[in-house]
mmCIF file with all atom_site columns, C-alpha atoms in Angstrom:
data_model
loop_
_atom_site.group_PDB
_atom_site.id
_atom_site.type_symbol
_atom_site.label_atom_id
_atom_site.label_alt_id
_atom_site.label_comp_id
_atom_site.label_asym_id
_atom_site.label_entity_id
_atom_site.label_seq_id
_atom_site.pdbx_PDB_ins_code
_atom_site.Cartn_x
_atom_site.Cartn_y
_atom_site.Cartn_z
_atom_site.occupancy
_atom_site.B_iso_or_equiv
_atom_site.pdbx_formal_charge
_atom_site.auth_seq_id
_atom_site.auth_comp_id
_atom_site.auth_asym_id
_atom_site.auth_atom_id
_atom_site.pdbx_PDB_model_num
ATOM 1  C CA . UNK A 1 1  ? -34.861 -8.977  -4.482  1.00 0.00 ? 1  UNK A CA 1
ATOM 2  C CA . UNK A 1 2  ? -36.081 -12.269 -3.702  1.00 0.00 ? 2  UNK A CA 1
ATOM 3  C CA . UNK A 1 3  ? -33.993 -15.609 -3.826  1.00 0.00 ? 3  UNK A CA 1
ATOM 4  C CA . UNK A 1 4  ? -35.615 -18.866 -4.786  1.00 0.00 ? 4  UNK A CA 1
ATOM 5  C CA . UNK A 1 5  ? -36.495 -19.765 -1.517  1.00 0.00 ? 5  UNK A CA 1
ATOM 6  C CA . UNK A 1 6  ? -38.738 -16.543 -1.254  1.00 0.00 ? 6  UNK A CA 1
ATOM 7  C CA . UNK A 1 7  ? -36.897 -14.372 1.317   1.00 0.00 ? 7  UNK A CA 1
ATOM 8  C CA . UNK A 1 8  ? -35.817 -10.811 0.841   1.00 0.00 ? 8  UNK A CA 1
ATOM 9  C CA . UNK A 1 9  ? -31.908 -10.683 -0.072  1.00 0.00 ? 9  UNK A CA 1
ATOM 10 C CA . UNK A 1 10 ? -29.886 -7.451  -0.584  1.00 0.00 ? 10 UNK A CA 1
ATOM 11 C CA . UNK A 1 11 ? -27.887 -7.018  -4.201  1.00 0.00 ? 11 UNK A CA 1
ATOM 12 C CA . UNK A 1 12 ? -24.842 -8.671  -2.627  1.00 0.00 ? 12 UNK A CA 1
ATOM 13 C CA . UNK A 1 13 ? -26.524 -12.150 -1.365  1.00 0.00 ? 13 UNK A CA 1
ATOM 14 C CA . UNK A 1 14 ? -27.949 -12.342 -4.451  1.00 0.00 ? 14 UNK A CA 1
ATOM 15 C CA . UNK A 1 15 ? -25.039 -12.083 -6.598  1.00 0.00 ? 15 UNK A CA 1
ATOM 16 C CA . UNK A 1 16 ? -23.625 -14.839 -4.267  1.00 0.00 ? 16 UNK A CA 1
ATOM 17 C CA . UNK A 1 17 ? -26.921 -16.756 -4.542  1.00 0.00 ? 17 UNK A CA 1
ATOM 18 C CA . UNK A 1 18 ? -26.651 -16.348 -8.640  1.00 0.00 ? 18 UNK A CA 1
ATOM 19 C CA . UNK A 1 19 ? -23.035 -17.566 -8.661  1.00 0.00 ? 19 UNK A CA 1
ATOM 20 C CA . UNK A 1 20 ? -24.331 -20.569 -6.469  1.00 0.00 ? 20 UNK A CA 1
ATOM 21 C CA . UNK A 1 21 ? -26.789 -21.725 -8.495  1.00 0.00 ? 21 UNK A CA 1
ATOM 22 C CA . UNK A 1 22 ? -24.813 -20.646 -11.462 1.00 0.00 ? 22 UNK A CA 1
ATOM 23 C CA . UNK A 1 23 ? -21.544 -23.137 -10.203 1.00 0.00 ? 23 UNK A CA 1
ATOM 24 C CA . UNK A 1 24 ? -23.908 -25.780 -9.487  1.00 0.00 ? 24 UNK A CA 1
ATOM 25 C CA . UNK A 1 25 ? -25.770 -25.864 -12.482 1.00 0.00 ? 25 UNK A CA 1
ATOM 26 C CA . UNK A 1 26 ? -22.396 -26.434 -14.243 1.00 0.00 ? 26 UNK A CA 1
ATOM 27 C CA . UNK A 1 27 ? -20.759 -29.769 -12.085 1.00 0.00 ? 27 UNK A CA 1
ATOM 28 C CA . UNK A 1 28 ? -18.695 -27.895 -9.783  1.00 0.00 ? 28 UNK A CA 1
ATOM 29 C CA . UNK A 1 29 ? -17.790 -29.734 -6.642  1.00 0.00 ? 29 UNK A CA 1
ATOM 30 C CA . UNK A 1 30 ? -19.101 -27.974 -3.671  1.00 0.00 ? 30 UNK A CA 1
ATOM 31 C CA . UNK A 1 31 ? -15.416 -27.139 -2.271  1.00 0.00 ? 31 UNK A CA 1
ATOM 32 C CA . UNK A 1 32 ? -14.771 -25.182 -5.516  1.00 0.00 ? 32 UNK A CA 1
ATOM 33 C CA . UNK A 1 33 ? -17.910 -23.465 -5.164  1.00 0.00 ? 33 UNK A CA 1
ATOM 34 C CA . UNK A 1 34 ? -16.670 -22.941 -1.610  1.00 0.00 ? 34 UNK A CA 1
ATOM 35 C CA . UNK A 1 35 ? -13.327 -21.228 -3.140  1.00 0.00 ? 35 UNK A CA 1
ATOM 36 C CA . UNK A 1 36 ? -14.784 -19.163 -5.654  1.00 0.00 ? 36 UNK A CA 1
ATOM 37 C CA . UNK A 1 37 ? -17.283 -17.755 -4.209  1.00 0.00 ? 37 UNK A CA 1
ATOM 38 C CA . UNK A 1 38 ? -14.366 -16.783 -1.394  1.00 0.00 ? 38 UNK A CA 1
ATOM 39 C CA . UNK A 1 39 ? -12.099 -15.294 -3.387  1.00 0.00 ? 39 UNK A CA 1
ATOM 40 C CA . UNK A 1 40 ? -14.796 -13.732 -5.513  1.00 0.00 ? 40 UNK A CA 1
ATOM 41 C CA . UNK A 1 41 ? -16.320 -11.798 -2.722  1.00 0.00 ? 41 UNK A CA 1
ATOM 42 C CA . UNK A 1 42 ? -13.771 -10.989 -0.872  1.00 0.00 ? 42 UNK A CA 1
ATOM 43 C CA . UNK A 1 43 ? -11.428 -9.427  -3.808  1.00 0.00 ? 43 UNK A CA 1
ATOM 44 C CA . UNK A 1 44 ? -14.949 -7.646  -4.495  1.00 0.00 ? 44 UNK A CA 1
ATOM 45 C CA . UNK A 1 45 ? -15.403 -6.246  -1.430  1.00 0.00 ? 45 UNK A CA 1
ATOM 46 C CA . UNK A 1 46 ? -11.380 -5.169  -0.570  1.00 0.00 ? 46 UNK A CA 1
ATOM 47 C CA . UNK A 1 47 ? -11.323 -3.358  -4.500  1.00 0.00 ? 47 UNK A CA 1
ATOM 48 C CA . UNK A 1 48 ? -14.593 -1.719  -3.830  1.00 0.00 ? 48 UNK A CA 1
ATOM 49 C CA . UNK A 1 49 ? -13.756 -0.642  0.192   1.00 0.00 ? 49 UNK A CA 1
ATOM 50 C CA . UNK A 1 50 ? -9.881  0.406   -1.008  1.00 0.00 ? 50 UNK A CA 1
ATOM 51 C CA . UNK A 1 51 ? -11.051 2.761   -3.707  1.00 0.00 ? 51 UNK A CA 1
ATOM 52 C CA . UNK A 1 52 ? -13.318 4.381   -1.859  1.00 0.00 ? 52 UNK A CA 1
ATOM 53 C CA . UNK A 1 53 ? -11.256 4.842   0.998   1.00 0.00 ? 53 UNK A CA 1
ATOM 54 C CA . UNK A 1 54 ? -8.180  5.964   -1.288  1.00 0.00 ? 54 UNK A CA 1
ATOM 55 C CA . UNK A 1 55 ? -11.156 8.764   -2.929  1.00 0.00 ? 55 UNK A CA 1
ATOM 56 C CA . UNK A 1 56 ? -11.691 9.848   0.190   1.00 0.00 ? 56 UNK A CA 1
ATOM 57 C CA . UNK A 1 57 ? -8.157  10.037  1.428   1.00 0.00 ? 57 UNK A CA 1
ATOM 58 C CA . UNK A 1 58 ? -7.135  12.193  -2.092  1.00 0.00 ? 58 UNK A CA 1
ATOM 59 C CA . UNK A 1 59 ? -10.457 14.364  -1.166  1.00 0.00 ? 59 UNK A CA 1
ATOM 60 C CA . UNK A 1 60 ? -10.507 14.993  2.587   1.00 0.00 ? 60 UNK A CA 1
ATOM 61 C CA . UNK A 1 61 ? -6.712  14.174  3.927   1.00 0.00 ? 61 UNK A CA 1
ATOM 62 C CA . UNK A 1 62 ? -3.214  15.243  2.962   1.00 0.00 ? 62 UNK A CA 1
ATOM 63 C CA . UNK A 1 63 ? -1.746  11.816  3.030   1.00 0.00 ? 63 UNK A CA 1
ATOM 64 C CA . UNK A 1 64 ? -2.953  10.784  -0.399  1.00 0.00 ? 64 UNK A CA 1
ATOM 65 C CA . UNK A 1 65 ? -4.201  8.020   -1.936  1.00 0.00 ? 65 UNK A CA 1
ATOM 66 C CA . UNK A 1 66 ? -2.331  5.357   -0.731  1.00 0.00 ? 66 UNK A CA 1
ATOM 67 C CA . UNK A 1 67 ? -2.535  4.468   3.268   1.00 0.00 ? 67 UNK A CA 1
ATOM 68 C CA . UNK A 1 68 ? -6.499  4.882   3.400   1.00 0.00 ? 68 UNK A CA 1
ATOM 69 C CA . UNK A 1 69 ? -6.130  2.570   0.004   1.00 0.00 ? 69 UNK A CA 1
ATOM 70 C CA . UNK A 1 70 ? -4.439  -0.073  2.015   1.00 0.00 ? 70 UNK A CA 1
ATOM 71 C CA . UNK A 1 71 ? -6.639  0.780   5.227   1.00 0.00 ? 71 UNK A CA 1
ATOM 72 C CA . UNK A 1 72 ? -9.846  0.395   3.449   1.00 0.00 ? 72 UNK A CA 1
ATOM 73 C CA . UNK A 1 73 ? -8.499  -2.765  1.406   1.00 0.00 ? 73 UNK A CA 1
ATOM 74 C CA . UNK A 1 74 ? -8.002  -4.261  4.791   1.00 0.00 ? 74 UNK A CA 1
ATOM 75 C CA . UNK A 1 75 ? -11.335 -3.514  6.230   1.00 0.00 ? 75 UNK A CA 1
ATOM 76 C CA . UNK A 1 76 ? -13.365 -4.534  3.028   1.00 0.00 ? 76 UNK A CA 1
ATOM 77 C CA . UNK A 1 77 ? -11.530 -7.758  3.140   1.00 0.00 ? 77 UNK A CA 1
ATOM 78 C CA . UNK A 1 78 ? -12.536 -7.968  6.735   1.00 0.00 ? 78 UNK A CA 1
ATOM 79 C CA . UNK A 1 79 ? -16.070 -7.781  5.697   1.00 0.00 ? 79 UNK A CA 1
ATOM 80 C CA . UNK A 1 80 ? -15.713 -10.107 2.877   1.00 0.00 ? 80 UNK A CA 1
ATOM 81 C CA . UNK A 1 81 ? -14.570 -12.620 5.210   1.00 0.00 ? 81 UNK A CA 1
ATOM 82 C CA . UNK A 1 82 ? -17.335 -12.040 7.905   1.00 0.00 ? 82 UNK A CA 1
ATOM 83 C CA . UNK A 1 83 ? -20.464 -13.786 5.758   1.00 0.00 ? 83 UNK A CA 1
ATOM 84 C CA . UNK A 1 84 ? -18.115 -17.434 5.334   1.00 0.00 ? 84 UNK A CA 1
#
């Protein structure tokens, strides 16, 4: 995928990139864009790491769903935060 500037972005940067242009195109301050795009991503990427994590922890471990739930909530958070 390539953004409007021409370089080579992976599906995440250009969802971010779409919401960008998408935010700006309708009059939103930049600091809102700012805070959207925040909590948009990083609720994103905690959902997506915690259910995963909680699959694997029903699959693989005996302690169930819950603690790799929380553990991998906390690490895709971590990574949500990384990019800002």
């Amino acid at each position: 995928f390539r953004c409007c500037s021409g370089t080579r972005l992976g599906w995440g940067a250009m969802m971010i990139d779409d919401l960008r242009t998408f935010l700006a195109a309708g009059g939103v301050d930049t600091r809102a864009q700012f805070v959207v795009r925040f909590f948009g991503v990083t609720s994103f990427t905690s959902t997506t790491f915690g259910l995963v994590a909680g699959n694997f922890g029903v699959m693989l471990f005996t302690s169930g769903p819950l603690i790799p739930f929380f553990a991998g909530s906390i690490a895709g958070y971590v990574f949500g935060v990384v990019p800002f």
